[in-house]
Coordinates of C-alpha atoms in Angstrom, one line a residue:
Chain A
X315 CA -40.7 -10.7 164.8
X316 CA -43.3 -12.1 162.1
X317 CA -42.4 -9.2 159.7
X318 CA -38.8 -9.7 160.3
X319 CA -39.2 -13.5 159.3
X320 CA -41.2 -12.6 156.3
X321 CA -38.7 -10.0 155.1
X322 CA -35.8 -12.5 155.5
X323 CA -37.8 -15.1 153.5
X324 CA -38.3 -12.6 150.6
X325 CA -34.3 -11.8 150.9
X326 CA -33.6 -15.4 150.7
X327 CA -35.7 -16.0 147.7
X328 CA -34.1 -13.1 145.9
X329 CA -30.7 -14.5 146.7
X330 CA -31.7 -18.0 145.4
X331 CA -32.9 -16.5 142.1
X332 CA -29.6 -14.4 141.6
X333 CA -27.5 -17.4 142.6
X334 CA -29.4 -19.8 140.2
X335 CA -29.1 -17.4 137.5
X336 CA -25.2 -17.2 137.9
X337 CA -25.1 -21.0 138.1
X338 CA -27.3 -21.3 135.1
X339 CA -25.0 -19.0 133.1
X340 CA -22.0 -21.0 134.3
X341 CA -23.5 -24.2 133.2
X342 CA -23.9 -22.9 129.6
X343 CA -20.1 -22.1 129.7
X344 CA -19.4 -25.8 130.3
X345 CA -18.2 -27.8 127.3
X346 CA -21.0 -29.8 125.7
X347 CA -24.6 -29.2 125.7
X348 CA -27.6 -31.9 125.5
X349 CA -27.6 -31.9 121.6
X350 CA -23.8 -32.5 121.6
X351 CA -24.5 -35.4 123.8
X352 CA -27.0 -36.7 121.3
X353 CA -24.5 -36.2 118.5
X354 CA -22.0 -38.3 120.3
X355 CA -24.5 -41.0 121.0
X356 CA -25.6 -41.1 117.2
X357 CA -22.7 -40.1 114.8
X358 CA -25.0 -40.4 111.7
X359 CA -27.2 -37.4 112.9
X360 CA -27.3 -34.6 110.2
X361 CA -26.5 -31.0 110.5
X362 CA -30.2 -30.2 109.9
X363 CA -31.2 -32.5 112.6
X364 CA -28.9 -30.6 114.9
X365 CA -30.3 -27.2 114.1
X366 CA -33.8 -28.7 114.5
X367 CA -33.0 -30.1 117.8
X368 CA -31.5 -27.0 119.1
X369 CA -34.5 -25.0 118.0
X370 CA -36.7 -27.7 119.7
X371 CA -35.0 -27.5 123.0
X372 CA -34.7 -23.7 122.8
X373 CA -30.9 -23.8 122.9
X374 CA -30.8 -21.2 120.2
X375 CA -32.6 -18.6 122.4
X376 CA -30.5 -16.0 124.5
X377 CA -29.4 -17.0 128.0
X378 CA -31.9 -14.8 129.9
X379 CA -34.9 -16.1 128.0
X380 CA -33.8 -19.7 128.6
X381 CA -33.4 -19.0 132.2
X382 CA -36.8 -17.4 132.3
X383 CA -38.3 -20.5 130.7
X384 CA -36.5 -22.8 133.2
X385 CA -37.4 -20.8 136.4
X386 CA -41.1 -20.5 135.4
X387 CA -41.3 -24.4 134.9
X388 CA -39.4 -24.8 138.4
X389 CA -41.8 -22.5 140.0
X390 CA -44.7 -24.6 138.7
X391 CA -43.1 -27.6 140.1
X392 CA -41.9 -29.0 136.7
X393 CA -38.3 -30.0 137.4
X394 CA -37.7 -31.8 134.1
X395 CA -36.3 -35.1 133.4
X396 CA -32.8 -36.5 134.1
X397 CA -31.1 -37.1 130.6
X398 CA -28.9 -39.8 132.1
X399 CA -31.5 -41.7 133.9
X400 CA -34.6 -41.0 131.9
X401 CA -36.7 -40.3 135.0
X402 CA -38.3 -37.1 136.3
X403 CA -35.9 -35.2 138.5
X404 CA -38.5 -35.0 141.4
X405 CA -38.2 -38.9 141.8
X406 CA -34.4 -38.6 141.9
X407 CA -34.4 -35.7 144.3
X408 CA -36.4 -37.0 147.0
X409 CA -34.5 -40.0 148.3
X410 CA -31.1 -38.1 147.6
X411 CA -32.2 -35.3 149.8
X412 CA -33.4 -37.4 152.6
X413 CA -30.1 -39.3 152.5
X414 CA -28.0 -36.1 152.5
X415 CA -30.2 -34.6 155.3
X416 CA -29.7 -37.6 157.5
X417 CA -25.9 -37.6 156.9
X418 CA -25.6 -33.8 157.5
X419 CA -27.9 -33.8 160.7
X420 CA -26.3 -36.8 162.2
X421 CA -22.8 -35.5 161.4
X422 CA -23.8 -32.1 163.0
X423 CA -25.3 -33.6 166.0
X424 CA -22.4 -36.1 166.4
X425 CA -19.8 -33.2 166.3
X426 CA -21.8 -31.0 168.7
X427 CA -22.1 -34.0 171.2
X428 CA -18.3 -34.3 171.3
X429 CA -17.2 -30.7 170.7
X430 CA -19.4 -28.9 173.3
X431 CA -18.2 -30.8 176.4
X432 CA -14.7 -31.0 175.1
X433 CA -14.7 -27.1 174.6
X434 CA -16.2 -26.4 178.0
X435 CA -13.7 -28.6 179.9
X436 CA -11.0 -26.9 178.1
X437 CA -12.4 -23.4 178.9
X438 CA -12.6 -24.3 182.5
X439 CA -9.0 -25.4 182.7
X440 CA -7.3 -23.3 180.1
X441 CA -3.5 -24.1 179.2
X442 CA -3.9 -27.4 181.3
X443 CA -2.8 -30.8 179.9
X444 CA -6.4 -31.7 178.8
X445 CA -6.6 -28.3 177.0
X446 CA -3.2 -28.8 175.2
X447 CA -4.1 -32.4 174.0
X448 CA -7.6 -31.3 172.9
X449 CA -6.0 -28.4 171.0
X450 CA -3.6 -30.6 169.2
X451 CA -6.3 -33.0 168.1
X452 CA -8.6 -30.0 167.2
X453 CA -6.1 -28.5 164.9
X454 CA -5.2 -32.0 163.5
X455 CA -8.9 -32.5 162.9
X456 CA -9.4 -29.0 161.1
X457 CA -6.3 -29.6 159.0
X458 CA -6.9 -33.1 157.9
X459 CA -8.6 -33.2 154.3
X460 CA -11.9 -35.1 154.7
X461 CA -11.3 -37.1 151.4
X462 CA -7.9 -38.2 152.6
X463 CA -9.5 -39.2 156.0
X464 CA -12.3 -40.9 154.4
X465 CA -9.8 -43.2 152.4
X466 CA -7.9 -43.9 155.7
X467 CA -11.1 -44.8 157.4
X468 CA -12.2 -47.2 154.6
X469 CA -8.7 -48.9 154.5
X470 CA -8.7 -49.3 158.5
X471 CA -12.3 -50.1 159.2
X472 CA -13.7 -51.7 156.0
X473 CA -10.7 -53.2 154.3
X474 CA -8.3 -54.4 157.1
X475 CA -10.9 -54.8 160.2
X476 CA -13.9 -55.6 158.1
X477 CA -16.0 -54.0 160.8
X478 CA -18.1 -51.7 158.6
X479 CA -19.0 -51.5 154.9
X480 CA -16.8 -49.3 152.7
X481 CA -19.8 -47.5 150.9
X482 CA -23.3 -47.5 150.0
X483 CA -26.6 -46.7 151.8
X484 CA -28.0 -50.1 152.8
X485 CA -27.3 -53.8 152.2
X486 CA -28.5 -54.6 148.8
X487 CA -30.8 -57.5 148.4
X488 CA -31.8 -57.4 152.0
X489 CA -35.4 -57.5 153.0
X490 CA -36.0 -55.9 156.3
X491 CA -38.3 -57.8 158.7
X492 CA -38.8 -54.9 161.0
X493 CA -38.0 -51.1 161.4
X494 CA -35.3 -51.8 163.9
X495 CA -33.3 -54.1 161.6
X496 CA -33.7 -51.4 158.7
X497 CA -32.1 -48.8 161.1
X498 CA -29.5 -50.8 162.3
X499 CA -28.5 -51.9 158.7
X500 CA -28.6 -48.2 157.5
X501 CA -26.7 -46.9 160.6
X502 CA -23.9 -49.4 159.8
X503 CA -23.5 -47.6 156.3
X504 CA -23.8 -44.2 157.9
X505 CA -21.0 -44.4 160.6
X506 CA -17.8 -44.0 158.3
X507 CA -19.2 -41.1 156.1
X508 CA -20.6 -39.4 159.3
X509 CA -17.3 -39.6 161.1
X510 CA -15.2 -38.7 158.2
X511 CA -17.6 -35.6 157.7
X512 CA -17.5 -34.7 161.4
X513 CA -14.0 -34.6 162.3
X514 CA -13.3 -31.2 160.8
X515 CA -16.4 -29.8 162.6
X516 CA -15.4 -31.3 165.9
X517 CA -12.2 -29.6 165.8
X518 CA -13.7 -26.3 164.8
X519 CA -16.7 -26.4 167.2
X520 CA -14.5 -27.4 170.1
X521 CA -12.2 -24.4 169.6
X522 CA -15.0 -22.0 169.3
X523 CA -16.9 -23.4 172.2
X524 CA -13.7 -23.0 174.3
X525 CA -13.1 -19.4 173.2
X526 CA -16.9 -18.5 173.6
X527 CA -16.9 -19.9 177.2
X528 CA -13.6 -18.4 178.3
X529 CA -14.9 -15.2 177.1
X530 CA -18.3 -15.7 179.1
X531 CA -16.7 -16.9 182.2
X532 CA -14.6 -13.8 182.4
X533 CA -17.7 -11.6 182.8
X534 CA -18.6 -9.8 185.9
X535 CA -22.0 -11.7 186.2
X536 CA -20.1 -14.7 186.7
X537 CA -18.6 -13.4 189.8
X538 CA -22.1 -12.1 190.8
X539 CA -23.5 -15.6 190.4
X540 CA -20.7 -17.1 192.5
X541 CA -21.3 -14.3 195.2
X542 CA -24.9 -15.4 195.3
X543 CA -23.9 -18.8 196.4
X544 CA -24.8 -20.7 193.3
X545 CA -23.1 -24.0 192.7
X546 CA -20.4 -24.3 190.3
X547 CA -22.7 -26.4 188.1
X548 CA -25.3 -23.7 187.8
X549 CA -22.6 -21.0 187.3
X550 CA -21.0 -22.8 184.5
X551 CA -24.1 -23.9 182.5
X552 CA -26.8 -21.5 183.4
X553 CA -24.7 -18.3 183.5
X554 CA -21.6 -19.2 181.5
X555 CA -22.8 -21.3 178.9
X556 CA -26.2 -19.5 178.2
X557 CA -24.0 -16.6 177.1
X558 CA -21.5 -18.6 175.2
X559 CA -24.4 -20.0 173.1
X560 CA -24.9 -16.7 171.5
X561 CA -21.7 -16.6 169.4
X562 CA -21.8 -20.4 169.1
X563 CA -25.1 -20.4 167.2
X564 CA -23.7 -18.3 164.3
X565 CA -20.7 -20.5 164.0
X566 CA -22.9 -23.6 163.9
X567 CA -25.3 -22.2 161.4
X568 CA -22.5 -21.1 159.1
X569 CA -20.7 -24.5 159.5
X570 CA -23.9 -26.2 158.5
X571 CA -23.2 -25.0 154.9
X572 CA -19.7 -26.4 155.0
X573 CA -21.0 -29.7 156.4
X574 CA -23.5 -29.7 153.5
X575 CA -21.0 -29.0 150.9
X576 CA -18.4 -31.2 152.5
X577 CA -21.0 -33.9 152.0
X578 CA -20.4 -33.7 148.3
X579 CA -16.8 -35.1 148.6
X580 CA -17.7 -37.5 151.3
X581 CA -20.8 -38.9 149.5
X582 CA -18.9 -39.4 146.4
X583 CA -16.1 -41.2 148.3
X584 CA -18.4 -43.4 150.3
X585 CA -20.8 -44.0 147.3
X586 CA -23.6 -42.6 149.5
X587 CA -26.6 -41.7 147.4
X588 CA -27.1 -38.1 148.5
X589 CA -27.5 -34.7 146.8
X590 CA -23.7 -34.2 146.8
X591 CA -23.0 -37.3 144.8
X592 CA -25.9 -36.3 142.5
X593 CA -24.4 -33.0 141.8
X594 CA -21.2 -34.6 141.2
X595 CA -22.4 -37.3 138.8
X596 CA -24.8 -34.9 137.0
X597 CA -22.1 -32.5 136.3
X598 CA -19.7 -35.1 135.1
X599 CA -22.5 -36.6 133.1
X600 CA -23.8 -33.2 131.6
X601 CA -27.2 -33.8 133.3
X602 CA -28.1 -30.2 133.5
X603 CA -31.7 -30.5 134.7
X604 CA -30.5 -32.6 137.7
X605 CA -27.6 -30.5 138.4
X606 CA -29.5 -27.2 138.5
X607 CA -32.2 -28.5 140.8
X608 CA -29.6 -30.1 143.1
X609 CA -27.7 -27.0 143.2
X610 CA -30.8 -24.8 144.1
X611 CA -31.7 -27.2 146.8
X612 CA -28.3 -27.1 148.4
X613 CA -28.1 -23.2 148.2
X614 CA -31.7 -23.1 149.7
X615 CA -30.6 -25.5 152.6
X616 CA -27.7 -23.2 153.5
X617 CA -29.8 -20.1 153.3
X618 CA -32.5 -21.6 155.4
X619 CA -30.0 -22.7 158.1
X620 CA -28.9 -19.0 158.3
X621 CA -32.4 -17.8 158.5
X622 CA -33.0 -20.4 161.4
X623 CA -29.9 -19.2 163.2
X624 CA -31.2 -15.6 163.0
X625 CA -34.4 -16.5 164.6
X626 CA -32.7 -18.5 167.3
X627 CA -30.6 -15.5 168.2
X628 CA -33.6 -13.6 169.3
X629 CA -34.6 -16.6 171.3
X630 CA -31.2 -16.9 173.3
X631 CA -30.3 -13.2 173.4
X632 CA -33.1 -11.0 174.8
X633 CA -31.2 -8.0 173.9
X634 CA -31.9 -8.6 170.1
X635 CA -35.4 -7.8 169.1
X636 CA -36.6 -8.0 165.7
X637 CA -38.6 -5.3 164.1
Chain B
X841 CA -20.0 -7.4 222.8
X842 CA -18.3 -9.5 220.2
X843 CA -17.9 -7.9 216.8
X844 CA -19.9 -9.5 214.0
X845 CA -16.8 -9.3 211.7
X846 CA -13.3 -9.8 212.7
X847 CA -10.4 -9.9 210.2
X848 CA -7.1 -10.8 211.5
X849 CA -3.7 -10.8 209.6
X850 CA -5.4 -11.2 206.2
X851 CA -2.9 -11.7 203.5
X852 CA -3.6 -12.3 199.8
X853 CA -0.9 -13.1 197.4
X854 CA -0.9 -13.3 193.7
X855 CA 1.6 -15.7 192.3
X856 CA 2.6 -13.8 189.1
X857 CA 5.2 -14.8 186.7
X858 CA 7.3 -11.8 187.9
X859 CA 7.2 -13.3 191.5
X860 CA 4.6 -13.5 194.2
X861 CA 2.8 -10.1 195.1
X862 CA 1.0 -9.4 198.2
X863 CA -2.0 -7.6 197.1
X864 CA -3.3 -7.5 200.7
X865 CA -0.5 -7.6 203.3
X866 CA -1.6 -8.5 206.9
X867 CA -4.8 -6.3 207.2
X868 CA -6.8 -6.5 210.5
X869 CA -9.9 -5.0 211.6
X870 CA -13.2 -5.6 213.0
X871 CA -16.8 -4.4 212.7
X872 CA -19.6 -4.3 215.2
X873 CA -23.2 -5.0 214.8
X874 CA -25.0 -2.4 212.7
X875 CA -21.8 -0.6 212.1
X876 CA -20.4 0.5 208.7
X877 CA -16.5 0.3 207.9
X878 CA -15.4 2.4 205.0
X879 CA -12.3 1.2 203.3
X880 CA -10.6 4.0 201.3
X881 CA -7.7 4.1 199.0
X882 CA -6.9 4.9 195.4
X883 CA -7.0 2.2 192.5
X884 CA -4.7 -0.7 193.0
X885 CA -4.5 -0.3 196.7
X886 CA -6.0 -3.8 197.5
X887 CA -9.5 -2.7 198.6
X888 CA -11.4 -4.9 196.3
X889 CA -9.0 -7.8 196.8
X890 CA -9.8 -7.7 200.5
X891 CA -13.5 -7.8 199.8
X892 CA -13.0 -10.8 197.3
X893 CA -10.9 -12.6 199.8
X894 CA -13.5 -12.3 202.5
X895 CA -16.0 -13.7 199.9
X896 CA -13.7 -16.3 198.9
X897 CA -13.9 -15.2 195.3
X898 CA -10.2 -14.9 194.7
X899 CA -9.2 -16.8 191.6
X900 CA -5.9 -18.2 190.5
X901 CA -3.1 -17.0 190.4
X902 CA -4.4 -15.4 193.7
X903 CA -4.6 -17.1 196.8
X904 CA -5.4 -16.1 200.5
X905 CA -2.1 -17.0 202.1
X906 CA -2.6 -16.1 205.7
X907 CA -5.1 -15.0 208.3
X908 CA -8.6 -15.3 209.8
X909 CA -12.1 -14.0 208.8
X910 CA -14.4 -14.6 211.6
X911 CA -18.2 -14.0 210.8
X912 CA -20.0 -14.3 214.1
X913 CA -17.2 -16.4 215.4
X914 CA -17.2 -18.8 212.3
X915 CA -13.8 -18.8 210.4
X916 CA -15.0 -18.4 206.8
X917 CA -11.6 -18.9 205.3
X918 CA -11.7 -22.4 206.5
X919 CA -15.0 -23.5 205.2
X920 CA -15.2 -26.2 202.4
X921 CA -16.5 -25.2 199.0
X922 CA -19.8 -26.7 199.6
X923 CA -20.2 -24.9 202.9
X924 CA -19.1 -21.5 201.6
X925 CA -21.9 -21.6 198.9
X926 CA -24.3 -21.7 201.6
X927 CA -22.8 -18.6 203.4
X928 CA -22.4 -16.6 200.1
X929 CA -25.6 -14.7 199.2
X930 CA -27.1 -15.9 202.4
X931 CA -25.4 -14.7 205.7
X932 CA -23.0 -12.6 203.7
X933 CA -23.7 -10.8 200.4
X934 CA -21.8 -8.5 198.2
X935 CA -22.8 -5.4 195.9
X936 CA -20.6 -4.9 193.0
X937 CA -19.2 -1.8 191.2
X938 CA -20.6 -2.1 187.8
X939 CA -24.3 -2.6 187.6
X940 CA -24.0 -2.7 183.8
X941 CA -21.9 -5.9 183.7
X942 CA -22.6 -7.5 187.2
X943 CA -26.1 -8.7 186.0
X944 CA -26.5 -11.6 183.5
X945 CA -27.8 -10.1 180.2
X946 CA -29.7 -13.1 179.1
X947 CA -31.7 -13.9 182.3
X948 CA -34.5 -11.6 183.7
X949 CA -34.0 -9.7 187.0
X950 CA -36.7 -12.0 188.6
X951 CA -34.9 -15.2 187.6
X952 CA -31.6 -14.0 188.8
X953 CA -33.2 -13.0 192.3
X954 CA -35.2 -16.3 192.4
X955 CA -32.0 -18.3 192.1
X956 CA -30.5 -16.9 195.1
X957 CA -33.8 -16.8 197.2
X958 CA -34.6 -20.4 196.4
X959 CA -31.3 -21.6 197.3
X960 CA -30.8 -19.8 200.8
X961 CA -34.5 -19.3 202.0
X962 CA -35.7 -22.7 200.5
X963 CA -39.1 -21.1 199.2
X964 CA -41.2 -22.4 196.4
X965 CA -41.7 -20.6 193.1
X966 CA -44.6 -18.5 194.1
X967 CA -43.0 -17.5 197.5
X968 CA -39.8 -16.7 196.1
X969 CA -41.4 -14.6 193.4
X970 CA -43.4 -12.7 196.1
X971 CA -40.2 -12.2 198.0
X972 CA -38.2 -10.8 194.9
X973 CA -41.0 -8.3 194.1
X974 CA -41.2 -7.2 197.8
X975 CA -37.4 -6.7 197.6
X976 CA -37.7 -4.8 194.5
X977 CA -40.3 -2.6 195.9
X978 CA -38.3 -2.1 199.1
X979 CA -35.3 -0.7 197.1
X980 CA -37.7 1.8 195.4
X981 CA -38.1 0.2 191.9
X982 CA -41.3 1.6 190.4
X983 CA -43.8 -1.0 189.1
X984 CA -41.8 -3.8 190.5
X985 CA -44.0 -6.5 189.2
X986 CA -43.2 -5.5 185.6
X987 CA -39.6 -5.1 186.3
X988 CA -39.5 -8.6 188.0
X989 CA -39.8 -10.0 184.3
X990 CA -37.6 -7.3 182.7
X991 CA -34.1 -8.1 181.4
X992 CA -31.1 -6.0 182.8
X993 CA -30.7 -4.0 179.5
X994 CA -34.3 -2.8 179.9
X995 CA -33.4 -0.9 183.1
X996 CA -31.3 2.3 183.6
X997 CA -28.0 2.1 185.4
X998 CA -29.5 3.5 188.7
X999 CA -32.3 0.9 188.5
X1000 CA -30.0 -1.9 187.8
X1001 CA -27.9 -0.9 190.8
X1002 CA -31.2 -0.9 193.0
X1003 CA -31.9 -4.2 191.5
X1004 CA -28.4 -5.4 192.6
X1005 CA -29.0 -4.1 196.0
X1006 CA -32.4 -5.9 196.2
X1007 CA -30.7 -9.1 195.2
X1008 CA -28.0 -8.8 197.7
X1009 CA -30.4 -8.1 200.5
X1010 CA -33.1 -10.6 199.5
X1011 CA -31.9 -13.3 201.9
X1012 CA -31.4 -11.0 205.1
X1013 CA -27.6 -11.1 205.1
X1014 CA -25.9 -10.2 208.3
X1015 CA -22.9 -8.9 206.7
X1016 CA -22.8 -7.0 203.4
X1017 CA -19.8 -5.9 201.4
X1018 CA -20.5 -3.0 199.1
X1019 CA -17.6 -2.6 196.6
X1020 CA -17.8 0.9 195.0
X1021 CA -21.6 0.6 194.6
X1022 CA -21.9 4.1 193.5
X1023 CA -18.9 4.8 191.4
X1024 CA -20.3 3.9 188.2
X1025 CA -23.4 6.0 188.7
X1026 CA -23.9 9.9 188.0
X1027 CA -23.8 12.1 190.9
X1028 CA -27.7 12.6 191.4
X1029 CA -28.4 8.9 191.3
X1030 CA -25.4 8.3 193.7
X1031 CA -27.1 10.5 196.3
X1032 CA -30.3 8.5 195.9
X1033 CA -28.5 5.1 196.1
X1034 CA -26.4 6.3 199.2
X1035 CA -29.5 7.5 200.9
X1036 CA -31.6 4.1 200.1
X1037 CA -28.5 2.2 201.4
X1038 CA -28.5 4.1 204.6
X1039 CA -32.1 3.6 205.3
X1040 CA -32.0 -0.1 204.5
X1041 CA -29.0 -0.7 206.7
X1042 CA -30.9 1.0 209.6
X1043 CA -34.0 -1.0 208.9
X1044 CA -32.2 -4.4 208.7
X1045 CA -29.4 -3.5 211.3
X1046 CA -26.9 -4.8 208.9
X1047 CA -23.1 -4.7 209.4
X1048 CA -21.4 -3.3 206.3
X1049 CA -18.1 -2.9 204.7
X1050 CA -18.0 0.0 202.3
X1051 CA -15.4 0.2 199.8
X1052 CA -14.8 3.5 198.0
X1053 CA -12.1 5.8 196.9
X1054 CA -14.4 8.8 197.3
X1055 CA -13.9 10.4 200.9
X1056 CA -17.2 12.4 200.5
X1057 CA -19.1 9.1 200.2
X1058 CA -17.1 7.6 203.2
X1059 CA -18.1 10.5 205.5
X1060 CA -21.8 10.2 204.6
X1061 CA -22.1 6.5 205.2
X1062 CA -19.5 5.1 207.6
X1063 CA -18.9 5.2 211.3
X1064 CA -15.3 4.0 211.1
X1065 CA -12.7 4.3 208.2
X1066 CA -9.7 2.3 207.2
X1067 CA -7.2 4.0 204.9
X1068 CA -5.3 1.4 202.7
X1069 CA -2.2 1.8 200.6
X1070 CA -0.1 -0.9 198.9
X1071 CA -2.2 -3.6 200.4
X1072 CA -1.5 -2.3 204.0
X1073 CA -3.3 -0.2 206.6
X1074 CA -2.1 3.3 206.9
X1075 CA -4.6 4.5 209.4
X1076 CA -7.9 3.6 211.0
X1077 CA -10.4 5.2 213.3
X1078 CA -13.8 7.0 213.5
X1079 CA -14.5 8.7 210.2
X1080 CA -15.1 12.3 211.2
X1081 CA -12.0 12.3 213.4
X1082 CA -9.9 11.1 210.7
X1083 CA -11.3 13.3 208.0
X1084 CA -11.0 16.5 210.4
X1085 CA -7.5 15.6 211.6
X1086 CA -5.7 13.1 209.5
X1087 CA -2.4 11.9 210.9
X1088 CA -0.9 9.8 208.0
X1089 CA 0.4 12.0 205.2
X1090 CA -1.5 9.7 202.6
X1091 CA -5.0 10.4 204.3
X1092 CA -4.0 14.1 204.2
X1093 CA -3.0 14.0 200.6
X1094 CA -6.4 12.2 199.9
X1095 CA -8.3 14.8 201.6
X1096 CA -6.5 17.5 199.7
X1097 CA -7.0 16.2 196.4
X1098 CA -10.8 16.2 196.6
X1099 CA -12.7 19.3 195.4
X1100 CA -14.0 21.6 198.1
X1101 CA -17.5 22.8 197.9
X1102 CA -17.9 26.5 197.1
X1103 CA -14.2 26.9 196.3
X1104 CA -12.9 27.7 192.8
X1105 CA -9.4 26.6 192.2
X1106 CA -7.2 26.8 189.2
X1107 CA -6.1 23.0 189.5
X1108 CA -7.0 20.4 191.9
X1109 CA -4.2 19.1 194.0
X1110 CA -3.0 15.6 193.2
X1111 CA -0.7 13.1 194.9
X1112 CA 2.5 13.2 192.9
X1113 CA 3.4 9.9 191.2
X1114 CA 1.4 6.7 191.3
X1115 CA 0.9 3.4 193.2
X1116 CA 4.2 1.6 192.7
X1117 CA 4.1 -1.6 190.6
X1118 CA 4.3 -4.8 192.8
X1119 CA 7.9 -5.5 192.3
X1120 CA 8.7 -1.7 192.9
X1121 CA 7.2 -1.6 196.4
X1122 CA 9.9 0.1 198.8
X1123 CA 11.2 -2.1 201.4
X1124 CA 9.9 0.1 204.2
X1125 CA 6.7 2.1 204.0
X1126 CA 4.8 1.5 200.7
X1127 CA 4.1 5.3 200.5
X1128 CA 7.7 6.3 201.0
X1129 CA 8.3 7.3 197.2
X1130 CA 5.3 9.8 197.1
X1131 CA 5.4 11.0 200.7
X1132 CA 6.2 14.7 201.4
X1133 CA 7.2 13.8 204.9
X1134 CA 9.5 11.0 204.2
X1135 CA 12.4 10.2 206.5
X1136 CA 15.5 8.0 205.8
X1137 CA 14.1 5.3 207.8
X1138 CA 10.8 5.1 205.9
X1139 CA 12.7 3.5 203.1
X1140 CA 14.1 0.7 205.0
X1141 CA 11.7 -0.1 207.8
X1142 CA 8.0 -0.7 207.8
X1143 CA 6.2 1.5 210.3
X1144 CA 4.1 -0.6 212.7
X1145 CA 0.4 -0.1 213.1
X1146 CA 0.0 1.3 216.6
X1147 CA -2.6 2.9 218.6
X1148 CA -2.1 6.7 218.9
X1149 CA -1.5 7.7 222.5
X1150 CA -3.7 10.8 222.5
X1151 CA -6.5 9.0 220.5
X1152 CA -7.1 5.6 221.9
X1153 CA -9.6 4.7 219.1
X1154 CA -7.2 5.5 216.4
X1155 CA -4.4 3.5 214.8
X1156 CA -1.7 4.7 212.6
X1157 CA 1.4 3.3 210.8
X1158 CA 3.8 6.3 210.2
X1159 CA 7.3 7.3 211.6
X1160 CA 6.5 11.0 210.7
X1161 CA 2.8 11.7 211.3
X1162 CA 1.1 15.1 210.9
X1163 CA 0.2 16.7 214.2
X1164 CA -3.2 16.1 215.3

């Protein structure tokens, strides 16, 4: 088990290095580099200055060499400065990561809390009215683009009803008296982005739970469990759902990446200060250092989730043993 | 003496899109204390559906549409869902055909046994564990203590079937239904399991309903036999008598189609054709389309199940039986 985890961590690191190299290469293909930004900021800059600056920042070096410099700095913990905000990237990443993490996790939990019971109910009464209605809403949920849904939510709940704020992270200028007040205030800002981010995964998870559960309940051991005189509740949860969990875990882990990347659009839409918005604004603003770090962080989060799901597999399914 | 098990006019119908189909059509039999009834028939004749009906494990679109099942005088078919849970796995238990799939792969053997023991015997954790290990030892599982915490995939097919038997017997059932318990096992293991089965039955004085398509197995384990075809009884009576002198053409055909020990034949005899599809069942005798002795009336009239005059312990449903 331990060697398996270690091997997977090494694999994960290799994937991160390869992906970051690809991304680094793509970044250089983008129009505009830092020096061009300086030119546009100061039109009187001379051609000699430009050459000197390019040399100074190492932009005249070949791609592989620049990448090497970047990654060795990164591994030493020097993430560089944001060109737009003139503060270290580390200072920007911390709060952004926390915000995105909170948004993704609450959205994941929220969708699971709704989707799993819904999927189980549908699986126990397949082709019933409840199943058809749930099916309809699930497909609607899967099909609706989150940016459109986000806008609709803002129009209804923020603009027309004025129940919730349209965007942001917390009420500006408000000094919190206690932690409870702080939580309540931040929760208010979290609801709309969380819901718009969750609708798709609710649809997807409930359909997957339904099919995994239907599959599990068809097995012979369900009949054995009933023949032993176990109550319906025990048969459904202990024998049915335990087995349905195995395929579900993969789906959830894979979906976490789409929730994470879905956060990019949602965060931008709701002006929510997370990694997604950071990536967006840094790419638009040619802020390479920030963009690269944010990118590596997102990739790592997704890869770590898939590692976690592999480990969880071994926990739920005793037939899987890691060597 | 009253029989432990009395089944009267049992009828189970499946409401399919193509119309209702009686998988079990008015079957009646009784089993005395300590006796084994073998139910024989080929695939699709309604043997398993009969057992599931008794266990109340028939699911939609199937439904028990008629009949009584008295277990020590109590009509099981009328029990409420809550009450049936207390009977299943307690007074009445069942062993299934496929030991590979009948155990839950993600729970240990011990856990799966404990669930049942705790439910019916109301024991605490430790006593229930002791009981489970005792049962595993009783069915001849070596190093039962280690096997208690093993998962099903860590056991061989034969061991899993032993564990299934241990589980079924753990709460001292009065009536046991064994649905082809040896079919999925290879021949040497089959013999071991049958031997174990018989010794346990004697020890616990259990009443057993043994389902199989294998007449060899039937002649070994059962006192009485009931031959089934198309959801109906063809004939029933003492096992040895029926195997030595079958009266129903279907029974005779079943006996002829099994390999004889010490005889080399070019080709095994088979019964021509196959069990007719639900909507193709003849109006009269269900076996009419495959029967070598078929008479015109067989197509139009159902032969009634009647006692054979010369053999008062045997019953037969045939217009044109073989001489016995």
